[in-house]
Coordinates of C-alpha atoms in Angstrom, one line a residue:
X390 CA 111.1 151.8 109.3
X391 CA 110.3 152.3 113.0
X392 CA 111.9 150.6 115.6
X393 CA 110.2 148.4 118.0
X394 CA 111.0 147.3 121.4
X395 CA 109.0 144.1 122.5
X396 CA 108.8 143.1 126.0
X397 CA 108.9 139.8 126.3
X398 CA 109.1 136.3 124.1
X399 CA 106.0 134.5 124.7
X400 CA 104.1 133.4 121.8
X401 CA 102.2 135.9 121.5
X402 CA 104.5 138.8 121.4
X403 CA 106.9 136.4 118.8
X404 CA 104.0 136.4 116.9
X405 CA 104.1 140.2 116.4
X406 CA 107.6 140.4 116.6
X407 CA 107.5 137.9 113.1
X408 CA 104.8 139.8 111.7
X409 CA 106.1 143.7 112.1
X410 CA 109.5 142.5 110.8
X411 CA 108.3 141.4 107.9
X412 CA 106.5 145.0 107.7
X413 CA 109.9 146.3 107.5
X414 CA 110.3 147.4 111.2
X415 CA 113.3 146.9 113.5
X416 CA 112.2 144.9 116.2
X417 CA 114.4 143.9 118.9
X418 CA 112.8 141.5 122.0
X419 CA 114.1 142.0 125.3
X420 CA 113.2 138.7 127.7
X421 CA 113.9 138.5 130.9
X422 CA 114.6 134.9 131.1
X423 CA 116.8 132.7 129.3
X424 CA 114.8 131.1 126.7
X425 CA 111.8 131.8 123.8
X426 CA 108.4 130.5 124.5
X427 CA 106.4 132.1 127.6
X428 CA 104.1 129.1 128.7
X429 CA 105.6 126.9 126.2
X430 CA 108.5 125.6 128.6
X431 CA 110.4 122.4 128.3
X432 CA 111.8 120.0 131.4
X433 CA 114.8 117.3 130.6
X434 CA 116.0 114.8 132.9
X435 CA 117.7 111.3 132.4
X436 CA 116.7 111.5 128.5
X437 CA 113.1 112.2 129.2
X438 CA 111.1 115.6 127.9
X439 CA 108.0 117.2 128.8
X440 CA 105.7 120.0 127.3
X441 CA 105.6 122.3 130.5
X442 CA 102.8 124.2 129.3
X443 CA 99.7 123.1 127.1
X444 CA 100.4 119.9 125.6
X445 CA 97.9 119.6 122.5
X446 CA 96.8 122.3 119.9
X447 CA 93.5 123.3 119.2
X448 CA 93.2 125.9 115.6
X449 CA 96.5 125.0 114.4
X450 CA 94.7 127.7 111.7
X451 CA 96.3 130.5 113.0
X452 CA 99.9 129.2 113.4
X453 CA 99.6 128.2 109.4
X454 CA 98.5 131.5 108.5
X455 CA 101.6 133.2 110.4
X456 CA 103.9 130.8 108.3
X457 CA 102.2 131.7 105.8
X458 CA 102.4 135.6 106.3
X459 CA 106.4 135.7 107.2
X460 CA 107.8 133.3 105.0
X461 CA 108.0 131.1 102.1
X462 CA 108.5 127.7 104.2
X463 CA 104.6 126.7 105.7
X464 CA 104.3 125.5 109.2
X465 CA 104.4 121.5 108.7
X466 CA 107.7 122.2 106.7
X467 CA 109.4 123.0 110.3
X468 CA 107.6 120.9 112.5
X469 CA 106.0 117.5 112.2
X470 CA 102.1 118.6 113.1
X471 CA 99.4 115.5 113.6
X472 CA 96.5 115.0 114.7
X473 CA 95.9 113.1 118.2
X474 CA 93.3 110.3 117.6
X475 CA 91.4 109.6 119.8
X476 CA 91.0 113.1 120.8
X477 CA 90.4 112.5 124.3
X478 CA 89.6 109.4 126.4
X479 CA 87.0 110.4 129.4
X480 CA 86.6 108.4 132.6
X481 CA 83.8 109.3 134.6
X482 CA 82.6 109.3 138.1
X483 CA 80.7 105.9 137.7
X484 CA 83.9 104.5 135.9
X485 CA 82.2 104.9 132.2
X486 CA 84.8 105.0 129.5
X487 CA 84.5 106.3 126.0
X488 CA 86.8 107.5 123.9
X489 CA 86.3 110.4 121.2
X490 CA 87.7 110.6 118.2
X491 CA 88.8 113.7 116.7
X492 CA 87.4 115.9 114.1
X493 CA 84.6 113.2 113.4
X494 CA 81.0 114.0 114.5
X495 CA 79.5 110.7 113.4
X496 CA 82.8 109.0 114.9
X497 CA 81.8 111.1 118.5
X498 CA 78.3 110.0 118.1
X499 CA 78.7 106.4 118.2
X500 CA 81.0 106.5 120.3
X501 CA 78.8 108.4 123.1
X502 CA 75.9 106.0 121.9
X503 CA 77.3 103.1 122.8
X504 CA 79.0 104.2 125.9
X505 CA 76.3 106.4 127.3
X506 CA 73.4 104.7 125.7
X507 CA 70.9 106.0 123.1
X508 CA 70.2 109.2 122.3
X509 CA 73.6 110.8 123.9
X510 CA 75.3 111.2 120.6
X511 CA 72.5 112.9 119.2
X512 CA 72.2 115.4 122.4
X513 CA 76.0 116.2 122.3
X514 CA 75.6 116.5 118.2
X515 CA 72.5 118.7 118.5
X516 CA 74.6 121.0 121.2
X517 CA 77.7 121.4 118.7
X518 CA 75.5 123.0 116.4
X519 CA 74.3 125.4 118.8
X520 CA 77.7 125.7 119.2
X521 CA 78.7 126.5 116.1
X522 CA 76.2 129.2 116.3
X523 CA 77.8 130.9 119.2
X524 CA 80.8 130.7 117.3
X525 CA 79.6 132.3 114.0
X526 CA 78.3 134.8 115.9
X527 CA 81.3 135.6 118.4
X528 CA 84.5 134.7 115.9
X529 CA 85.2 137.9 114.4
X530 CA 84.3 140.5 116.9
X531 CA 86.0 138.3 119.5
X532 CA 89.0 136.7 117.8
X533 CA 89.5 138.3 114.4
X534 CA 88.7 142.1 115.2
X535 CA 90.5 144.7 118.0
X536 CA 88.3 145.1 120.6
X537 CA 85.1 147.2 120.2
X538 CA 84.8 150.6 121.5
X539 CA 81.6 149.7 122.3
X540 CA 82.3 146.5 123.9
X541 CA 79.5 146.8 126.5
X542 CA 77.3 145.3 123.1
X543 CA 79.8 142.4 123.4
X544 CA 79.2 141.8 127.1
X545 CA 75.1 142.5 127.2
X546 CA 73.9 139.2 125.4
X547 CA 74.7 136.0 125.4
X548 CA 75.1 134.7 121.9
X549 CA 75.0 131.0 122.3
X550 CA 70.8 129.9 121.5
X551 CA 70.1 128.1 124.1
X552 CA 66.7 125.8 123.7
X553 CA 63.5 127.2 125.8
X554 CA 63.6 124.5 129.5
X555 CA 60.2 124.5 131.0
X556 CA 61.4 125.2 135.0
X557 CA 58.8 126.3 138.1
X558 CA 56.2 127.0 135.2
X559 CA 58.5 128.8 133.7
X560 CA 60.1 128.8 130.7
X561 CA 63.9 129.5 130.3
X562 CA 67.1 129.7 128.8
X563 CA 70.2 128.4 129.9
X564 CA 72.7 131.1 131.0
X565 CA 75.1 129.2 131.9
X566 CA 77.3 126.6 131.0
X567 CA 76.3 124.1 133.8
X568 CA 72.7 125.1 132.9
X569 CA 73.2 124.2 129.2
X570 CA 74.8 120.6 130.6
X571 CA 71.8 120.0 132.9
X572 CA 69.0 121.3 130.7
X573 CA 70.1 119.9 127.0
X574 CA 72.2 117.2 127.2
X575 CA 70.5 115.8 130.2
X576 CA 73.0 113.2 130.8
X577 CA 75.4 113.8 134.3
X578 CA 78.4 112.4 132.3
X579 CA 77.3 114.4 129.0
X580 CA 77.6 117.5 131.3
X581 CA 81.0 116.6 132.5
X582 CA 82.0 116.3 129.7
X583 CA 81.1 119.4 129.0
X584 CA 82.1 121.4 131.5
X585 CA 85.6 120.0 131.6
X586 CA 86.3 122.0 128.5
X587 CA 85.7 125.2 130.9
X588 CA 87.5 124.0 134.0
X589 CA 90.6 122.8 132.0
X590 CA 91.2 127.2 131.4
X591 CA 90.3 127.3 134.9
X592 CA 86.5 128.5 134.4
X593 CA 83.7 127.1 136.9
X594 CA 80.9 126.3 134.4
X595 CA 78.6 127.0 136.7
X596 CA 79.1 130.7 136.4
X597 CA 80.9 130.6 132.7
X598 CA 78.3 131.7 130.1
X599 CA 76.8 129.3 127.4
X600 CA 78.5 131.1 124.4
X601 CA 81.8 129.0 126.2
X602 CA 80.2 126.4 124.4
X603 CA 82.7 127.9 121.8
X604 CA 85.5 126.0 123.8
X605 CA 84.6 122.7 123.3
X606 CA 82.9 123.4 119.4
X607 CA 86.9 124.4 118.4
X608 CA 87.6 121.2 120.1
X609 CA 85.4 118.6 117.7
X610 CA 85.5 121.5 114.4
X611 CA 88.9 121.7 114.1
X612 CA 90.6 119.0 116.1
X613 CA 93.7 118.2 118.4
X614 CA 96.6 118.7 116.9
X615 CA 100.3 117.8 118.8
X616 CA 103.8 118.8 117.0
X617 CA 105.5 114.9 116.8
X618 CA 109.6 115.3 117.5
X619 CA 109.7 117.3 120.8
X620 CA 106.1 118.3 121.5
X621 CA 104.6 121.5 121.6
X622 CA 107.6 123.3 122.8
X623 CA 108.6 122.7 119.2
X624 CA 106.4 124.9 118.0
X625 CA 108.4 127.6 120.3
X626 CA 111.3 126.6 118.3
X627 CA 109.7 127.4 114.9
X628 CA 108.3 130.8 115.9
X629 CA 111.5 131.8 117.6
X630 CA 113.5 130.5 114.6
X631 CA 111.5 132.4 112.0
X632 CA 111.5 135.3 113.9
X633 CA 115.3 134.9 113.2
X634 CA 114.9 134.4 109.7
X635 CA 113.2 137.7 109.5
X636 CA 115.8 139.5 111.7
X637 CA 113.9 139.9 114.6
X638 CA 116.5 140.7 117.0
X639 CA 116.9 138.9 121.0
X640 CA 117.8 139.7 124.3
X641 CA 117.8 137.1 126.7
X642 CA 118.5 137.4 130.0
X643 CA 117.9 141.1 129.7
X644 CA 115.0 142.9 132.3
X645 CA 112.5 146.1 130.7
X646 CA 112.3 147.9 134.3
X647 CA 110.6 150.7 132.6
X648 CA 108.5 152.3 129.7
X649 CA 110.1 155.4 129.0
X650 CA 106.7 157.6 128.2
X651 CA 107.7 161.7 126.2
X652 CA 104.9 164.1 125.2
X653 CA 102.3 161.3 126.1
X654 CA 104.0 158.9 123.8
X655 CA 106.4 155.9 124.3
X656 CA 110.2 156.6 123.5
X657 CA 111.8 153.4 124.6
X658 CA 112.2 150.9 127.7
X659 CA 114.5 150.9 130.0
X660 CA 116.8 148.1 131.4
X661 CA 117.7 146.9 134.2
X662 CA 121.6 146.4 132.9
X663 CA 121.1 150.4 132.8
X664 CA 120.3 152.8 129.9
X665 CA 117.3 153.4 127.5
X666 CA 116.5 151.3 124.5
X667 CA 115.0 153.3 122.2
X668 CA 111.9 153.2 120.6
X669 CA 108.8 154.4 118.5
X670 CA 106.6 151.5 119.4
X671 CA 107.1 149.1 122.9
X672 CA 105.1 145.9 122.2
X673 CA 104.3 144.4 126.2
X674 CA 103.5 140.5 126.1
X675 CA 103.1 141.1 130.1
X676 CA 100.4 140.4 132.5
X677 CA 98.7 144.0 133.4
X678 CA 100.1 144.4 137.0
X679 CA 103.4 144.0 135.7
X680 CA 103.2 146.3 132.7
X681 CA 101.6 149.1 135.4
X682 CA 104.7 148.9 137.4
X683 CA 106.6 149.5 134.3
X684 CA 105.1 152.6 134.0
X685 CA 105.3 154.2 137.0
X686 CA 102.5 152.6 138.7
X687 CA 99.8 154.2 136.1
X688 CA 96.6 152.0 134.9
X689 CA 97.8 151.9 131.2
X690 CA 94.7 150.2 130.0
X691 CA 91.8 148.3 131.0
X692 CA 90.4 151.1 133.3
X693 CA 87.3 153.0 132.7
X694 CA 86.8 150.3 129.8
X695 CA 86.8 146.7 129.7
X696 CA 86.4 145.6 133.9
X697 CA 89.7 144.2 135.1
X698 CA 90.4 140.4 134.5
X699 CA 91.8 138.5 136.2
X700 CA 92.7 134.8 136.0
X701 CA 90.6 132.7 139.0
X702 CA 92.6 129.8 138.7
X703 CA 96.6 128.0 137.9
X704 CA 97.7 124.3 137.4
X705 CA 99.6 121.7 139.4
X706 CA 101.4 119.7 136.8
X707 CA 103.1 116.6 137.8
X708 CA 105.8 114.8 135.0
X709 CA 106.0 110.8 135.8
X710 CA 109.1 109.1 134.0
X711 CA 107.9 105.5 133.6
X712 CA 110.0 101.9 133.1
X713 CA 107.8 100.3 130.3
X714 CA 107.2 101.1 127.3
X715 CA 103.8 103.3 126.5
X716 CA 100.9 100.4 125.7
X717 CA 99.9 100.2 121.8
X718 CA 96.9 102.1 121.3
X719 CA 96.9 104.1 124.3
X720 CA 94.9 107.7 124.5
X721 CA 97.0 110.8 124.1
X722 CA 94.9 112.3 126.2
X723 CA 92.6 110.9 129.3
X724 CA 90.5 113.2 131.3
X725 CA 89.4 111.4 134.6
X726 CA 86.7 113.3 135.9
X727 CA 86.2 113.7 139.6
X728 CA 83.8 111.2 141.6
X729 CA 81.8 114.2 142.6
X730 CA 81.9 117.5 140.3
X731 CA 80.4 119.5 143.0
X732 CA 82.2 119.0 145.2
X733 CA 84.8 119.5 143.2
X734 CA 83.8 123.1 141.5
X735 CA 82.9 124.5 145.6
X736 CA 86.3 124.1 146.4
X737 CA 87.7 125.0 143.8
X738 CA 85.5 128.3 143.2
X739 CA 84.6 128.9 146.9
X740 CA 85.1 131.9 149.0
X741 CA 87.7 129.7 150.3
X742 CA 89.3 128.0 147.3
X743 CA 91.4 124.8 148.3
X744 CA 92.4 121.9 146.2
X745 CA 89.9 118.7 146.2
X746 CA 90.9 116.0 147.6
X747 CA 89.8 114.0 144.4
X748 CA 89.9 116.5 141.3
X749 CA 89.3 116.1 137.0
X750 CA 92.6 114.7 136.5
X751 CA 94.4 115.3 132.6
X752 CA 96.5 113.0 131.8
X753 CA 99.1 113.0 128.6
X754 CA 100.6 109.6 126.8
X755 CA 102.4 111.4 123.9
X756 CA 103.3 109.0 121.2
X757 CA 106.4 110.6 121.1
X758 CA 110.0 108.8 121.0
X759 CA 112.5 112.0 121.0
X760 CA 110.5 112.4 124.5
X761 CA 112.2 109.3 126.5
X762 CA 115.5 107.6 126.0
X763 CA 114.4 104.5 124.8
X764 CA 111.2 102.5 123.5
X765 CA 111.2 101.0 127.2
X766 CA 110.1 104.2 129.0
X767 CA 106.8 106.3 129.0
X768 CA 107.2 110.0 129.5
X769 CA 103.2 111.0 131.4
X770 CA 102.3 114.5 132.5
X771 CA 99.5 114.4 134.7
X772 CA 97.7 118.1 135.2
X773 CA 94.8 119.9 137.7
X774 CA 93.7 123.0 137.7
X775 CA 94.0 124.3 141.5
X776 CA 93.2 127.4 142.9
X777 CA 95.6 130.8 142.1
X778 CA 97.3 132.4 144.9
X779 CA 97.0 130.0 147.3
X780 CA 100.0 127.8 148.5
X781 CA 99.4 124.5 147.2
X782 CA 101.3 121.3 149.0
X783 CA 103.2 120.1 146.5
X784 CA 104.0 116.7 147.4
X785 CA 100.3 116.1 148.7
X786 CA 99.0 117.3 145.5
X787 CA 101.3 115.3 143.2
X788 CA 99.6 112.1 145.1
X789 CA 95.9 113.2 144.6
X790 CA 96.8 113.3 140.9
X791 CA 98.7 109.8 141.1
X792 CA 95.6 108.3 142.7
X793 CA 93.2 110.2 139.9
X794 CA 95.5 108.6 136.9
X795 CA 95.8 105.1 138.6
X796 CA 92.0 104.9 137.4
X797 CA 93.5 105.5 133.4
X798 CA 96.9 103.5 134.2
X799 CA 96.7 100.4 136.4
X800 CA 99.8 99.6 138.1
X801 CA 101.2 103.6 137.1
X802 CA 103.0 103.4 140.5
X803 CA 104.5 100.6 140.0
X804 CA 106.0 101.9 136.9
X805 CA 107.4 105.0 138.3
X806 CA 110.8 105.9 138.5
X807 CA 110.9 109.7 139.1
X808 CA 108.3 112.4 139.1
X809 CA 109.0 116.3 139.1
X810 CA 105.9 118.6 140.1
X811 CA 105.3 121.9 139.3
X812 CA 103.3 124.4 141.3
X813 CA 101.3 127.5 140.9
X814 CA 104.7 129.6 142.5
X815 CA 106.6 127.4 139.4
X816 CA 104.1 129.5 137.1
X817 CA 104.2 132.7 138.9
X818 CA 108.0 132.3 138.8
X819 CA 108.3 131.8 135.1
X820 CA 105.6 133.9 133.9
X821 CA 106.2 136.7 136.6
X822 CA 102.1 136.7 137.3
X823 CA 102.0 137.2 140.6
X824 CA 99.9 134.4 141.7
X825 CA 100.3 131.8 139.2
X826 CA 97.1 132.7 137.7
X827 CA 96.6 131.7 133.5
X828 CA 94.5 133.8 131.5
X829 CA 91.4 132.5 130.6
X830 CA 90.0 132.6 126.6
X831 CA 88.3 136.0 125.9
X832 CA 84.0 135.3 125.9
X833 CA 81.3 137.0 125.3
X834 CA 78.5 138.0 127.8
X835 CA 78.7 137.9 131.4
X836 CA 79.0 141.3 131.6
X837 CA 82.0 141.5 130.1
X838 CA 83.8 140.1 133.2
X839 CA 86.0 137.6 130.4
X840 CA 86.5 140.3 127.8
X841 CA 90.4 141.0 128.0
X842 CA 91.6 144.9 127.9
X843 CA 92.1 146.2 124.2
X844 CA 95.8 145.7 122.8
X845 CA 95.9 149.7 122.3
X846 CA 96.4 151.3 125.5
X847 CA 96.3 154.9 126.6
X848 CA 99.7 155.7 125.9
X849 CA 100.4 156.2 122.3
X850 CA 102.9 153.9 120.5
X851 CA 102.3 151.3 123.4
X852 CA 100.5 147.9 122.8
X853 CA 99.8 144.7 124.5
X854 CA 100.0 141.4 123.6
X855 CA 99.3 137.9 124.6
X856 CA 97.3 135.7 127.2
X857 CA 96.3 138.7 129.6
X858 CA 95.2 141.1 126.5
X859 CA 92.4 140.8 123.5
X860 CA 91.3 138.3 122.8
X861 CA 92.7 135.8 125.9
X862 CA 94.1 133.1 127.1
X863 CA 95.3 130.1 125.0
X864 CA 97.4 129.1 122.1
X865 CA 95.4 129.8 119.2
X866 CA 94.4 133.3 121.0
X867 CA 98.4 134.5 121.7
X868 CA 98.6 134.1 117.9
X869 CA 95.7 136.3 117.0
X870 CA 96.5 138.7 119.9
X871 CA 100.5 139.3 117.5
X872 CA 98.4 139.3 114.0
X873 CA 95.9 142.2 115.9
X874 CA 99.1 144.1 117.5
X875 CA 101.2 143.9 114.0
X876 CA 97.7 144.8 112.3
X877 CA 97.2 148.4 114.8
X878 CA 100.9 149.1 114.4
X879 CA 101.6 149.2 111.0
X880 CA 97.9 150.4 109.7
X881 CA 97.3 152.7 112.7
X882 CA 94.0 152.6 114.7
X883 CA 91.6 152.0 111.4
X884 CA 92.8 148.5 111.5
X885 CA 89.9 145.9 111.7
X886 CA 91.2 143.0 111.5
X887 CA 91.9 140.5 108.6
X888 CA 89.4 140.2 106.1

């Protein structure tokens, strides 16, 4: 039995925290907060609750299977997990409206039909394939597996099969993800579609390769999945609470200042309370900057291997408590695209990035009654992505994204009673990422520039482990990134993954 310090209780590193207890290990998590969950915050006010981080699940797969690995009780025994259906209502630019439902390809195809006209559904339907391709191809060595040695085989070739596009006389493939909108689906709102699955992890898909076609093939494969009784923050709750179960021990409130390094290998952390807490493996669920500082300043991993990444883009996030009650068969989810999506991605992604003054607006109508405090209020979270680093206004922002949502909820402002916004320094200051920035999914391609740093680093005995490691960003990706971390520590570097 080794003992195991883990820095951090984000998702991810709960995950691993679960899994190498039930390995037999001592593992005790040191958080610098108050609470469990890393992104998956919760706000309360007046008897109304929001999701502060992602509000619907995508591969509620790998959640199951970490139930399934720590415990006797599965994952729908301690939370109430359902789908969302539709999946998402879109409303585009020219004010067309379709709604998708979820997990059904013939249900998505007439649906596109008869809102886009003929021929749409069988474009998007013929494009999930190809999808599913690129995911075949890209799911183990990308999600299942620790990074490659060789990941420069990862990052040479795109693996999504893009369909040959007579251009100039020329014949080519799309390289991109804005290419594959323009060139195979041929339809301006069929591409928005599209490429809102990239800019909602803060991708531009003009530059994002085709294999993130991946992104939106999880999406219609596997569904949208939201935990009824509290929201996704509930999930926290299970993951922290079998953690419990299987001794994982918690320090909240409690600041790692250091990695304590011996003979090349870790021997503990340090804290800012004073002394050493030691330890034959540290587990870091930081982003990389931080985790450098914690050890002296070195380059612990990434360098000389995998290119730095680092996250282009944060969220503004606005909560709306609502008089009325939510309207029967209202969308869980609306995305209202932006009038113009140029416009929108060049300021966005320019050498100047700004917030547009009309941006892709999500907006969330959970079905949800432990969320207000009574059947005569709506609890809405509205959400953009906006530039990282860059000081966003917050009150001029929250309007933008009243205006956007007005177009999904006549009369919203009306309605209103309060409304609490959250800003990229909100993120920075929760997540202790510097400029608010969230980890996008790990893809392949593009040179590698969206392949995350291994978990191993180049000190012995210390591993990473969530959103800014292998494989990425996301929910379904912090779970793999603990089952990979558990996997290295308790088989050693041999580990490849589960079969």
């Amino acid at each position: 039995m080794a003992r195991i310090a883990v820095i951090g209780a984000g998702m991810g590193a709960m995950a691993a925290a679960a899994r190498l207890a039930v390995a037999g290990h001592r593992v005790v998590v040191y958080e610098r907060t108050g609470t469990y969950g890393g992104a998956l915050g919760r706000f309360e006010r007046d008897g109304f609750s929001f999701d502060t981080g992602p509000g619907l699940l995508p591969l509620p797969a790998v959640w199951r299977d970490l139930f399934v690995k720590t415990g006797k009780e599965p994952l729908e025994d301690c939370v109430e997990l359902v789908q969302v259906d539709p999946s998402s209502r879109h409303v585009f630019g020219d004010g067309t409206d379709v709604s998708l439902p979820n997990a059904s390809r013939a249900g998505v195809v007439d649906a596109l039909d008869a809102a886009l006209g003929p021929a749409a559904g069988r474009r998007w339907s013929d494009f999930l394939v190809r999808a599913r391709e690129a995911w075949d191809r890209t799911r183990r060595p990308l999600l299942e597996e620790p990074l490659w040695p060789n990941w420069e085989v990862l990052a040479e070739r795109d693996p999504y099969p893009s369909v040959p596009h007579k251009r100039l006389l020329r014949t080519r493939r799309a390289g991109t993800l804005a290419e594959v909108g323009a060139w195979e689906l041929r339809d301006a709102r069929l591409a928005a579609l599209l490429g809102s699955h990239a800019l909602a992890y803060g991708l531009d898909p003009r530059t994002a390769p085709a294999n993130t076609a991946v992104l939106p093939y999880m999406e219609y494969a596997f569904g949208m999945w939201y935990v009824r009784g509290g929201g996704l923050r509930e999930l926290a709750r299970a993951v922290y609470e079998r953690c419990l179960a299987r001794r994982v021990e918690f320090h909240f409130g409690t600041e790692v200042t250091g990695v304590v390094e011996k003979d090349g290998r870790v021997a503990g952390v340090e804290l800012a309370e004073g002394g050493l807490a030691e330890a034959e493996f540290v587990v870091a669920g930081v982003a990389p900057d931080v985790l450098d500082r914690l050890c002296g300043g070195a380059t612990v991993r990434g360098a000389g291997e995998v290119p730095p990444q680092r996250g282009g883009a944060s969220r503004l996030t606005v909560h709306l408590a609502l008089r009325g009650g939510r309207d029967e068969g209202a969308a869980h989810r609306t995305v209202v695209h932006a009038p113009d999506g140029d416009a929108e991605l060049d300021a966005l992604f320019g050498p100047e990035p700004r917030m547009t003054a009309r941006a892709t607006v999500t907006v969330l109508r959970p079905d949800d009654p432990a969320l207000v405090p009574d059947a005569d209020h709506e609890a809405v979270t509205l959400s953009s992505v906006v530039p990282a680093g860059r000081r966003v206004d917050a009150e001029d922002g929250a309007e933008r994204l009243l205006d956007a949502a007005e177009r999904a909820i006549p009369g919203l402002r009306d309605r209103l009673l309060w409304r609490e916004v959250r800003t990229p320094a909100d993120i920075a200051a929760a997540t202790g990422v510097a400029d608010g920035a969230i980890p996008v999914p790990t893809l392949a391609a593009a040179g590698g520039r969206l392949l995350h740093a291994a978990n191993s680093t180049r000190v012995a005995g210390l591993f990473t482990v969530g959103g800014w490691s292998h494989p990425g960003g996301g929910l379904p990706h912090a779970g793999m990134s603990g089952a990979l971390v558990a996997g290295l520590v308790v088989e050693g570097p041999e580990f490849r993954g589960s079969q």
